[in-house]
Amino acid sequence: MKNLDLASVSHDEALVRELRADPAFAAQYLQAAMEDADEPAVLLLALRHVAQSLGMSEIAREAGIKRESLYRALSPNGNPTLRTLMAVLKAVGLRLAVVPGNPNPQVVCPG
């Protein structure tokens, strides 16, 4: 492997390399991004980084969407459908989960 000067590697590129090397970190990274409810674009950027770490072409193929559509959906101005989001998460080996947002939820589930 080529010895790179750390200053020559962008933050995004270094992050993508780290995500590629550690799938558990990729899941934690996406979880942290999902918790930033005030800025949904953070999740799109995180999902884009994870997809890049696994190969955008491969993820697009696995998700059943065109590569260009994947780039567009995960762009800062992207607005993917729930179907696209779920397909991309499945393609990267993750799934969406819903948990209570606070200890005293106002929504009562029938039981």
mmCIF file of C-alpha atoms in Angstrom:
data_model
loop_
_atom_site.group_PDB
_atom_site.id
_atom_site.type_symbol
_atom_site.label_atom_id
_atom_site.label_comp_id
_atom_site.label_asym_id
_atom_site.label_seq_id
_atom_site.Cartn_x
_atom_site.Cartn_y
_atom_site.Cartn_z
ATOM 1 C CA MET A 1 0.000 0.000 0.000
ATOM 2 C CA LYS A 2 1.206 3.445 -0.859
ATOM 3 C CA ASN A 3 2.385 5.534 2.090
ATOM 4 C CA LEU A 4 0.335 8.724 1.896
ATOM 5 C CA ASP A 5 1.061 12.026 3.535
ATOM 6 C CA LEU A 6 -1.873 12.568 5.911
ATOM 7 C CA ALA A 7 -2.235 16.166 4.725
ATOM 8 C CA SER A 8 -2.969 14.909 1.207
ATOM 9 C CA VAL A 9 -6.023 12.876 2.252
ATOM 10 C CA SER A 10 -9.316 14.735 2.612
ATOM 11 C CA HIS A 11 -11.423 14.271 5.714
ATOM 12 C CA ASP A 12 -14.145 12.581 3.656
ATOM 13 C CA GLU A 13 -11.667 10.181 2.050
ATOM 14 C CA ALA A 14 -10.131 9.280 5.427
ATOM 15 C CA LEU A 15 -13.600 8.714 6.871
ATOM 16 C CA VAL A 16 -14.637 6.497 3.951
ATOM 17 C CA ARG A 17 -11.469 4.418 4.461
ATOM 18 C CA GLU A 18 -12.220 4.029 8.163
ATOM 19 C CA LEU A 19 -15.831 3.033 7.427
ATOM 20 C CA ARG A 20 -14.599 0.466 4.879
ATOM 21 C CA ALA A 21 -12.231 -1.033 7.445
ATOM 22 C CA ASP A 22 -14.754 -1.256 10.304
ATOM 23 C CA PRO A 23 -18.407 -2.179 9.565
ATOM 24 C CA ALA A 24 -19.330 -1.778 13.248
ATOM 25 C CA PHE A 25 -18.098 1.819 13.097
ATOM 26 C CA ALA A 26 -20.248 2.364 9.993
ATOM 27 C CA ALA A 27 -23.367 1.327 11.942
ATOM 28 C CA GLN A 28 -22.423 3.594 14.876
ATOM 29 C CA TYR A 29 -21.727 6.464 12.493
ATOM 30 C CA LEU A 30 -25.164 6.154 10.887
ATOM 31 C CA GLN A 31 -26.840 5.823 14.290
ATOM 32 C CA ALA A 32 -25.220 9.054 15.459
ATOM 33 C CA ALA A 33 -26.288 10.781 12.233
ATOM 34 C CA MET A 34 -29.890 9.624 12.720
ATOM 35 C CA GLU A 35 -29.925 11.119 16.193
ATOM 36 C CA ASP A 36 -29.308 14.581 14.727
ATOM 37 C CA ALA A 37 -33.028 15.143 14.057
ATOM 38 C CA ASP A 38 -32.524 18.897 13.598
ATOM 39 C CA GLU A 39 -30.544 18.387 10.398
ATOM 40 C CA PRO A 40 -31.725 15.496 8.165
ATOM 41 C CA ALA A 41 -28.961 16.259 5.641
ATOM 42 C CA VAL A 42 -26.500 14.812 8.185
ATOM 43 C CA LEU A 43 -28.065 11.370 7.698
ATOM 44 C CA LEU A 44 -27.831 11.658 3.916
ATOM 45 C CA LEU A 45 -24.155 12.606 4.131
ATOM 46 C CA ALA A 46 -23.430 9.743 6.538
ATOM 47 C CA LEU A 47 -25.279 7.258 4.348
ATOM 48 C CA ARG A 48 -23.357 8.554 1.336
ATOM 49 C CA HIS A 49 -20.047 8.017 3.171
ATOM 50 C CA VAL A 50 -21.056 4.456 4.077
ATOM 51 C CA ALA A 51 -22.200 3.752 0.507
ATOM 52 C CA GLN A 52 -18.911 5.143 -0.834
ATOM 53 C CA SER A 53 -16.989 2.903 1.534
ATOM 54 C CA LEU A 54 -18.706 -0.131 0.018
ATOM 55 C CA GLY A 55 -18.720 1.141 -3.569
ATOM 56 C CA MET A 56 -21.482 3.344 -4.965
ATOM 57 C CA SER A 57 -21.959 1.188 -8.065
ATOM 58 C CA GLU A 58 -22.347 -1.964 -5.972
ATOM 59 C CA ILE A 59 -24.763 -0.306 -3.537
ATOM 60 C CA ALA A 60 -26.839 1.120 -6.407
ATOM 61 C CA ARG A 61 -27.026 -2.335 -8.002
ATOM 62 C CA GLU A 62 -27.985 -4.004 -4.702
ATOM 63 C CA ALA A 63 -30.593 -1.310 -4.015
ATOM 64 C CA GLY A 64 -32.041 -1.622 -7.519
ATOM 65 C CA ILE A 65 -31.471 2.014 -8.479
ATOM 66 C CA LYS A 66 -29.239 3.769 -10.971
ATOM 67 C CA ARG A 67 -25.875 4.964 -9.692
ATOM 68 C CA GLU A 68 -26.639 8.538 -10.741
ATOM 69 C CA SER A 69 -29.941 8.373 -8.838
ATOM 70 C CA LEU A 70 -28.098 7.153 -5.753
ATOM 71 C CA TYR A 71 -25.658 10.064 -5.911
ATOM 72 C CA ARG A 72 -28.563 12.487 -6.351
ATOM 73 C CA ALA A 73 -30.627 10.954 -3.511
ATOM 74 C CA LEU A 74 -27.677 11.130 -1.093
ATOM 75 C CA SER A 75 -26.540 14.610 -2.125
ATOM 76 C CA PRO A 76 -26.822 17.556 0.300
ATOM 77 C CA ASN A 77 -30.015 18.601 -1.508
ATOM 78 C CA GLY A 78 -31.257 15.040 -1.876
ATOM 79 C CA ASN A 79 -34.722 14.039 -0.800
ATOM 80 C CA PRO A 80 -34.863 10.256 -1.161
ATOM 81 C CA THR A 81 -38.136 8.417 -0.896
ATOM 82 C CA LEU A 82 -38.605 6.048 2.008
ATOM 83 C CA ARG A 83 -38.354 3.184 -0.502
ATOM 84 C CA THR A 84 -34.945 4.432 -1.673
ATOM 85 C CA LEU A 85 -33.725 4.985 1.878
ATOM 86 C CA MET A 86 -34.795 1.486 2.937
ATOM 87 C CA ALA A 87 -33.231 -0.078 -0.183
ATOM 88 C CA VAL A 88 -29.910 1.684 0.397
ATOM 89 C CA LEU A 89 -29.852 0.736 4.086
ATOM 90 C CA LYS A 90 -30.549 -2.890 3.162
ATOM 91 C CA ALA A 91 -27.814 -2.781 0.511
ATOM 92 C CA VAL A 92 -25.258 -1.603 3.086
ATOM 93 C CA GLY A 93 -26.385 -4.335 5.486
ATOM 94 C CA LEU A 94 -28.339 -2.185 7.924
ATOM 95 C CA ARG A 95 -31.977 -1.625 8.806
ATOM 96 C CA LEU A 96 -34.006 1.228 10.201
ATOM 97 C CA ALA A 97 -35.296 0.917 13.774
ATOM 98 C CA VAL A 98 -37.720 3.038 15.759
ATOM 99 C CA VAL A 99 -37.157 3.642 19.464
ATOM 100 C CA PRO A 100 -38.774 6.047 21.929
ATOM 101 C CA GLY A 101 -37.324 9.534 21.644
ATOM 102 C CA ASN A 102 -37.806 10.398 25.294
ATOM 103 C CA PRO A 103 -38.481 8.460 28.504
ATOM 104 C CA ASN A 104 -42.077 9.762 28.804
ATOM 105 C CA PRO A 105 -43.606 9.411 25.335
ATOM 106 C CA GLN A 106 -46.958 11.046 24.709
ATOM 107 C CA VAL A 107 -47.950 8.381 22.176
ATOM 108 C CA VAL A 108 -49.477 5.355 23.837
ATOM 109 C CA CYS A 109 -49.277 2.135 21.920
ATOM 110 C CA PRO A 110 -52.315 -0.127 22.212
ATOM 111 C CA GLY A 111 -51.551 -3.235 24.151
#
